[in-house]
mmCIF file of C-alpha atoms in Angstrom:
data_model
loop_
_atom_site.group_PDB
_atom_site.id
_atom_site.type_symbol
_atom_site.label_atom_id
_atom_site.label_comp_id
_atom_site.label_asym_id
_atom_site.label_seq_id
_atom_site.Cartn_x
_atom_site.Cartn_y
_atom_site.Cartn_z
ATOM 1 C CA MET A 1 -113.225 -131.971 267.889
ATOM 2 C CA THR A 2 -113.525 -131.513 264.132
ATOM 3 C CA SER A 3 -115.074 -128.179 263.138
ATOM 4 C CA ALA A 4 -114.200 -128.175 259.434
ATOM 5 C CA THR A 5 -113.041 -130.452 256.632
ATOM 6 C CA LEU A 6 -110.292 -129.464 254.225
ATOM 7 C CA TYR A 7 -110.375 -131.165 250.825
ATOM 8 C CA HIS A 8 -106.936 -130.845 249.283
ATOM 9 C CA ALA A 9 -104.242 -132.467 247.149
ATOM 10 C CA THR A 10 -100.698 -133.016 248.372
ATOM 11 C CA SER A 11 -99.051 -131.626 245.229
ATOM 12 C CA SER A 12 -101.455 -128.710 244.730
ATOM 13 C CA TYR A 13 -99.767 -125.322 245.169
ATOM 14 C CA TYR A 14 -102.887 -123.688 246.585
ATOM 15 C CA SER A 15 -103.498 -126.642 248.898
ATOM 16 C CA MET A 16 -99.955 -126.164 250.212
ATOM 17 C CA LEU A 17 -100.699 -122.500 250.906
ATOM 18 C CA VAL A 18 -103.800 -123.367 252.899
ATOM 19 C CA ARG A 19 -102.181 -126.246 254.797
ATOM 20 C CA LEU A 20 -99.165 -124.176 255.844
ATOM 21 C CA VAL A 21 -101.237 -121.152 256.869
ATOM 22 C CA GLN A 22 -103.529 -123.406 258.913
ATOM 23 C CA GLN A 23 -100.604 -124.982 260.745
ATOM 24 C CA ASP A 24 -98.641 -121.766 261.200
ATOM 25 C CA LEU A 25 -101.678 -120.041 262.696
ATOM 26 C CA GLY A 26 -102.401 -123.003 264.969
ATOM 27 C CA ILE A 27 -105.902 -123.682 263.668
ATOM 28 C CA ASP A 28 -107.147 -126.952 265.187
ATOM 29 C CA GLY A 29 -110.166 -129.101 264.453
ATOM 30 C CA VAL A 30 -109.615 -129.376 260.701
ATOM 31 C CA GLU A 31 -110.026 -132.833 259.208
ATOM 32 C CA LYS A 32 -108.124 -133.354 255.954
ATOM 33 C CA VAL A 33 -109.354 -135.356 252.975
ATOM 34 C CA SER A 34 -106.742 -135.819 250.258
ATOM 35 C CA PHE A 35 -107.541 -136.254 246.562
ATOM 36 C CA ASP A 36 -105.428 -137.849 243.840
ATOM 37 C CA VAL A 37 -105.854 -135.053 241.300
ATOM 38 C CA ARG A 38 -103.322 -136.441 238.808
ATOM 39 C CA GLY A 39 -104.088 -140.158 238.909
ATOM 40 C CA LYS A 40 -107.585 -141.187 239.965
ATOM 41 C CA LYS A 41 -108.911 -137.616 239.643
ATOM 42 C CA ASP A 42 -111.397 -138.433 242.388
ATOM 43 C CA HIS A 43 -112.145 -134.730 242.829
ATOM 44 C CA PHE A 44 -114.271 -135.059 239.651
ATOM 45 C CA SER A 45 -116.892 -137.072 241.553
ATOM 46 C CA PRO A 46 -120.498 -135.814 241.703
ATOM 47 C CA GLU A 47 -120.245 -135.810 245.502
ATOM 48 C CA PHE A 48 -117.398 -133.314 245.430
ATOM 49 C CA LEU A 49 -119.060 -131.345 242.621
ATOM 50 C CA GLN A 50 -121.892 -130.590 245.041
ATOM 51 C CA LYS A 51 -119.360 -128.978 247.358
ATOM 52 C CA ASN A 52 -117.508 -127.120 244.596
ATOM 53 C CA PRO A 53 -119.012 -126.942 241.069
ATOM 54 C CA LEU A 54 -115.591 -125.753 239.804
ATOM 55 C CA LEU A 55 -114.087 -129.138 240.788
ATOM 56 C CA THR A 56 -110.923 -127.569 242.191
ATOM 57 C CA VAL A 57 -109.032 -127.963 245.438
ATOM 58 C CA PRO A 58 -108.644 -126.825 248.122
ATOM 59 C CA VAL A 59 -112.139 -126.553 249.575
ATOM 60 C CA LEU A 60 -112.921 -125.886 253.226
ATOM 61 C CA GLU A 61 -116.274 -127.233 254.383
ATOM 62 C CA THR A 62 -117.604 -125.612 257.536
ATOM 63 C CA GLU A 63 -120.942 -125.558 259.311
ATOM 64 C CA GLN A 64 -121.706 -122.341 257.422
ATOM 65 C CA GLY A 65 -120.973 -123.844 254.005
ATOM 66 C CA CYS A 66 -118.026 -124.378 251.661
ATOM 67 C CA LEU A 67 -115.194 -122.000 250.859
ATOM 68 C CA THR A 68 -113.986 -122.914 247.380
ATOM 69 C CA GLU A 69 -111.158 -120.401 246.853
ATOM 70 C CA SER A 70 -107.829 -120.774 248.626
ATOM 71 C CA ARG A 71 -107.569 -117.042 249.218
ATOM 72 C CA ASP A 72 -110.936 -117.052 251.011
ATOM 73 C CA ILE A 73 -109.805 -120.018 253.111
ATOM 74 C CA ILE A 74 -106.608 -118.206 254.083
ATOM 75 C CA GLU A 75 -108.545 -115.091 255.095
ATOM 76 C CA HIS A 76 -110.956 -117.302 257.064
ATOM 77 C CA PHE A 77 -108.081 -118.905 258.982
ATOM 78 C CA VAL A 78 -106.490 -115.514 259.684
ATOM 79 C CA THR A 79 -109.777 -114.217 261.092
ATOM 80 C CA GLN A 80 -110.336 -117.401 263.087
ATOM 81 C CA SER A 81 -106.860 -117.212 264.624
ATOM 82 C CA GLY A 82 -107.387 -113.680 265.872
ATOM 83 C CA GLN A 83 -103.798 -112.789 264.974
ATOM 84 C CA THR A 84 -102.898 -109.109 265.188
ATOM 85 C CA LEU A 85 -99.316 -109.166 263.907
ATOM 86 C CA VAL A 86 -100.296 -108.466 260.284
ATOM 87 C CA GLU A 87 -102.607 -105.527 259.651
ATOM 88 C CA LYS A 88 -105.474 -106.304 257.300
ATOM 89 C CA GLU A 89 -104.349 -103.793 254.660
ATOM 90 C CA VAL A 90 -100.869 -105.313 254.604
ATOM 91 C CA LEU A 91 -102.258 -108.836 254.337
ATOM 92 C CA MET A 92 -104.529 -107.812 251.455
ATOM 93 C CA GLU A 93 -101.601 -106.193 249.640
ATOM 94 C CA TRP A 94 -99.525 -109.380 249.840
ATOM 95 C CA LEU A 95 -102.459 -111.597 248.915
ATOM 96 C CA ASP A 96 -103.107 -109.417 245.867
ATOM 97 C CA LEU A 97 -99.509 -109.983 244.781
ATOM 98 C CA HIS A 98 -99.648 -113.721 245.339
ATOM 99 C CA TYR A 99 -102.932 -114.076 243.475
ATOM 100 C CA ALA A 100 -102.123 -111.732 240.596
ATOM 101 C CA GLN A 101 -101.708 -114.754 238.342
ATOM 102 C CA GLY A 102 -102.081 -118.514 238.624
ATOM 103 C CA ILE A 103 -98.727 -120.017 239.622
ATOM 104 C CA GLU A 104 -99.031 -122.752 236.971
ATOM 105 C CA PHE A 105 -98.486 -120.088 234.314
ATOM 106 C CA TYR A 106 -94.987 -119.795 235.719
ATOM 107 C CA THR A 107 -94.187 -123.418 236.456
ATOM 108 C CA ILE A 108 -95.602 -124.788 233.193
ATOM 109 C CA SER A 109 -95.210 -121.918 230.704
ATOM 110 C CA HIS A 110 -91.696 -121.121 231.855
ATOM 111 C CA LEU A 111 -90.638 -124.753 231.783
ATOM 112 C CA CYS A 112 -92.117 -125.547 228.362
ATOM 113 C CA HIS A 113 -90.707 -122.356 226.879
ATOM 114 C CA ARG A 114 -87.176 -123.500 227.685
ATOM 115 C CA PHE A 115 -87.751 -127.221 227.127
ATOM 116 C CA PRO A 116 -90.513 -127.625 224.478
ATOM 117 C CA LEU A 117 -90.624 -131.414 224.818
ATOM 118 C CA TYR A 118 -92.108 -131.009 228.294
ATOM 119 C CA GLN A 119 -95.331 -129.882 226.634
ATOM 120 C CA TYR A 120 -96.150 -133.503 225.883
ATOM 121 C CA PRO A 121 -96.563 -134.845 229.446
ATOM 122 C CA PHE A 122 -98.553 -131.756 230.418
ATOM 123 C CA ARG A 123 -100.817 -132.009 227.377
ATOM 124 C CA TYR A 124 -101.285 -135.730 227.994
ATOM 125 C CA MET A 125 -102.243 -135.060 231.606
ATOM 126 C CA MET A 126 -104.857 -132.519 230.533
ATOM 127 C CA GLU A 127 -106.232 -134.864 227.857
ATOM 128 C CA LYS A 128 -106.684 -137.519 230.522
ATOM 129 C CA ALA A 129 -108.563 -134.970 232.612
ATOM 130 C CA VAL A 130 -110.903 -134.215 229.704
ATOM 131 C CA GLN A 131 -111.444 -137.942 229.158
ATOM 132 C CA LYS A 132 -112.386 -138.425 232.813
ATOM 133 C CA LEU A 133 -114.720 -135.424 232.723
ATOM 134 C CA ASP A 134 -116.394 -136.764 229.581
ATOM 135 C CA GLU A 135 -116.996 -140.068 231.340
ATOM 136 C CA GLN A 136 -118.480 -138.323 234.359
ATOM 137 C CA ARG A 137 -120.696 -136.142 232.156
ATOM 138 C CA ALA A 138 -122.089 -139.241 230.413
ATOM 139 C CA GLN A 139 -122.614 -141.092 233.689
ATOM 140 C CA PHE A 140 -124.197 -138.163 235.537
ATOM 141 C CA PRO A 141 -126.244 -136.192 232.962
ATOM 142 C CA GLU A 142 -127.806 -134.062 235.702
ATOM 143 C CA TYR A 143 -124.404 -132.360 235.980
ATOM 144 C CA THR A 144 -123.848 -131.885 232.251
ATOM 145 C CA GLU A 145 -123.506 -128.110 232.596
ATOM 146 C CA GLU A 146 -120.896 -128.291 235.342
ATOM 147 C CA TYR A 147 -118.773 -130.949 233.637
ATOM 148 C CA SER A 148 -118.988 -129.141 230.311
ATOM 149 C CA ARG A 149 -117.809 -125.923 231.962
ATOM 150 C CA LYS A 150 -114.827 -127.731 233.468
ATOM 151 C CA ILE A 151 -113.936 -129.304 230.109
ATOM 152 C CA ALA A 152 -114.009 -125.860 228.494
ATOM 153 C CA LEU A 153 -111.670 -124.537 231.193
ATOM 154 C CA VAL A 154 -109.189 -127.386 230.688
ATOM 155 C CA ARG A 155 -109.250 -126.731 226.939
ATOM 156 C CA TRP A 156 -108.587 -123.020 227.564
ATOM 157 C CA ARG A 157 -105.617 -123.906 229.753
ATOM 158 C CA GLN A 158 -104.256 -126.278 227.118
ATOM 159 C CA TYR A 159 -103.907 -123.324 224.789
ATOM 160 C CA HIS A 160 -102.910 -120.479 227.086
ATOM 161 C CA LEU A 161 -100.396 -122.334 229.249
ATOM 162 C CA PHE A 162 -98.058 -122.805 226.305
ATOM 163 C CA ASP A 163 -98.235 -119.532 224.424
ATOM 164 C CA GLN A 164 -95.556 -116.837 224.400
ATOM 165 C CA LYS A 165 -97.736 -114.229 226.100
ATOM 166 C CA SER A 166 -98.283 -116.504 229.107
ATOM 167 C CA TYR A 167 -94.552 -117.032 229.366
ATOM 168 C CA GLU A 168 -93.799 -113.291 229.382
ATOM 169 C CA THR A 169 -96.632 -112.468 231.787
ATOM 170 C CA SER A 170 -95.662 -115.229 234.196
ATOM 171 C CA LYS A 171 -92.071 -114.040 234.265
ATOM 172 C CA GLU A 172 -93.204 -110.512 235.149
ATOM 173 C CA PHE A 173 -95.502 -111.883 237.869
ATOM 174 C CA VAL A 174 -92.670 -113.816 239.519
ATOM 175 C CA GLU A 175 -90.172 -110.968 239.293
ATOM 176 C CA THR A 176 -92.670 -108.489 240.803
ATOM 177 C CA LEU A 177 -93.254 -110.678 243.840
ATOM 178 C CA LEU A 178 -89.550 -111.408 244.276
ATOM 179 C CA ARG A 179 -88.790 -107.676 244.195
ATOM 180 C CA LYS A 180 -91.385 -107.144 246.934
ATOM 181 C CA ILE A 181 -89.723 -109.818 249.083
ATOM 182 C CA LYS A 182 -86.261 -108.377 248.393
ATOM 183 C CA GLU A 183 -87.426 -104.891 249.375
ATOM 184 C CA ALA A 184 -88.860 -106.146 252.665
ATOM 185 C CA LEU A 185 -85.639 -107.995 253.547
ATOM 186 C CA SER A 186 -83.221 -105.286 252.398
ATOM 187 C CA ASP A 187 -82.560 -103.996 255.940
ATOM 188 C CA GLY A 188 -81.357 -107.407 257.105
ATOM 189 C CA ARG A 189 -84.506 -108.455 258.938
ATOM 190 C CA THR A 190 -85.168 -112.168 259.461
ATOM 191 C CA TYR A 191 -88.763 -112.250 258.256
ATOM 192 C CA ILE A 192 -91.035 -109.944 256.253
ATOM 193 C CA LEU A 193 -92.225 -107.973 259.291
ATOM 194 C CA GLY A 194 -89.029 -108.226 261.332
ATOM 195 C CA ASP A 195 -87.839 -110.888 263.752
ATOM 196 C CA GLU A 196 -91.230 -112.563 264.159
ATOM 197 C CA TYR A 197 -92.598 -115.066 261.634
ATOM 198 C CA SER A 198 -96.051 -114.192 260.234
ATOM 199 C CA VAL A 199 -98.638 -115.447 257.771
ATOM 200 C CA LEU A 200 -96.850 -113.364 255.102
ATOM 201 C CA ASP A 201 -93.891 -115.698 255.499
ATOM 202 C CA SER A 202 -96.232 -118.671 255.140
ATOM 203 C CA LEU A 203 -97.315 -117.353 251.738
ATOM 204 C CA ASN A 204 -93.726 -116.705 250.678
ATOM 205 C CA THR A 205 -92.595 -120.154 251.789
ATOM 206 C CA VAL A 206 -94.872 -121.888 249.299
ATOM 207 C CA PHE A 207 -94.101 -119.369 246.568
ATOM 208 C CA LEU A 208 -90.342 -119.809 246.956
ATOM 209 C CA SER A 209 -90.743 -123.592 247.048
ATOM 210 C CA ARG A 210 -92.325 -123.386 243.608
ATOM 211 C CA ILE A 211 -89.458 -121.225 242.344
ATOM 212 C CA ALA A 212 -87.044 -123.826 243.710
ATOM 213 C CA MET A 213 -89.015 -126.549 241.966
ATOM 214 C CA VAL A 214 -88.245 -125.231 238.501
ATOM 215 C CA GLN A 215 -84.700 -124.224 239.358
ATOM 216 C CA ARG A 216 -83.170 -124.665 242.752
ATOM 217 C CA ASN A 217 -80.681 -121.828 242.372
ATOM 218 C CA ALA A 218 -82.850 -119.522 240.261
ATOM 219 C CA VAL A 219 -82.743 -116.583 242.683
ATOM 220 C CA THR A 220 -79.371 -114.894 243.022
ATOM 221 C CA ASP A 221 -80.280 -112.291 245.666
ATOM 222 C CA ALA A 222 -78.413 -113.131 248.881
ATOM 223 C CA ASP A 223 -81.164 -111.885 251.237
ATOM 224 C CA ILE A 224 -83.854 -113.983 249.569
ATOM 225 C CA ARG A 225 -81.614 -117.066 249.491
ATOM 226 C CA ARG A 226 -80.907 -116.659 253.216
ATOM 227 C CA TYR A 227 -84.619 -116.169 253.868
ATOM 228 C CA TRP A 228 -85.565 -119.276 251.852
ATOM 229 C CA LYS A 229 -83.063 -121.455 253.700
ATOM 230 C CA LYS A 230 -84.548 -120.387 257.021
ATOM 231 C CA LEU A 231 -88.132 -120.972 255.858
ATOM 232 C CA LYS A 232 -87.603 -124.494 254.588
ATOM 233 C CA ARG A 233 -85.922 -125.573 257.842
ATOM 234 C CA ARG A 234 -89.063 -124.920 259.872
ATOM 235 C CA GLU A 235 -90.875 -128.003 261.200
ATOM 236 C CA ASN A 236 -94.190 -126.963 259.623
ATOM 237 C CA PHE A 237 -92.516 -127.018 256.214
ATOM 238 C CA LYS A 238 -92.395 -130.802 256.620
ATOM 239 C CA THR A 239 -95.650 -131.418 258.438
ATOM 240 C CA ALA A 240 -97.654 -129.299 255.979
ATOM 241 C CA GLU A 241 -96.054 -131.308 253.147
ATOM 242 C CA ILE A 242 -94.472 -128.395 251.325
ATOM 243 C CA THR A 243 -92.385 -129.787 248.512
ATOM 244 C CA TYR A 244 -90.439 -128.614 245.521
ATOM 245 C CA LYS A 245 -90.399 -132.015 243.852
ATOM 246 C CA HIS A 246 -92.222 -131.622 240.547
ATOM 247 C CA PRO A 247 -95.617 -133.433 240.647
ATOM 248 C CA VAL A 248 -95.562 -134.370 236.930
ATOM 249 C CA THR A 249 -91.949 -135.251 236.163
ATOM 250 C CA GLY A 250 -90.964 -136.329 239.676
ATOM 251 C CA LEU A 251 -87.712 -134.358 239.560
ATOM 252 C CA TRP A 252 -86.476 -132.203 242.415
ATOM 253 C CA SER A 253 -85.272 -129.380 240.231
ATOM 254 C CA LEU A 254 -86.057 -129.269 236.542
ATOM 255 C CA TRP A 255 -83.651 -126.481 235.624
ATOM 256 C CA GLU A 256 -80.732 -127.465 237.798
ATOM 257 C CA ARG A 257 -78.313 -127.210 234.873
ATOM 258 C CA SER A 258 -80.012 -124.314 233.137
ATOM 259 C CA PRO A 259 -77.973 -121.088 232.966
ATOM 260 C CA GLU A 260 -81.002 -118.833 233.498
ATOM 261 C CA ARG A 261 -81.240 -117.020 236.807
ATOM 262 C CA ILE A 262 -83.603 -114.409 238.172
ATOM 263 C CA SER A 263 -81.563 -111.297 238.906
ATOM 264 C CA LEU A 264 -83.229 -108.457 240.805
#
């Protein structure tokens, strides 16, 4: 029996987080509706706008209303599961780390800093988004305010995703989270809390998949590399559609031949 509907996109980092947490916690009764956020951009429809005026995925629609932030959806699933392995304070600490900055500031800023020509496909993609939003705004004038707000956000991202400050900040964000993972694994444990897999490992799975997307061998720490290999071999890694194939370029690892590594 369906009790909720999850609107998501296969390639969306935050959709991956929600999908994996849902499966790892064994939450049933969730119908999934997938959007083509890079091609058709069907999440810009007025029907979806009524569910989430920010026009972002994922969104979880329940009988009580819509949760429009992935972090809120994750916390909802944790509460619904009744799990007791991870104390609330510990979960909040890890969520704070994971949500300290948008992951695209790493995957895009970092990439374009090293390979400036990659700015062009990203800028083109965002221009197409603005074009689609303009069309929707003209067709549905009752939502002029919402579409205009989204256009302004895309324009803001066009500037800030490619500047030097974003590059430096994103690098610090990634290194901080990797140090936290390294510290937790330093005593040889299998997972973050010990021998038992938890929702913290779900979060780290998707994070490390994004690191692997920009450079498969970016992390040199032996404990983290061992941890990552174990995570990506889990069955839910496949069924939740966690991937490190780049959604824009279609490459498995964009920095495979780059000499840069993240040393901790």
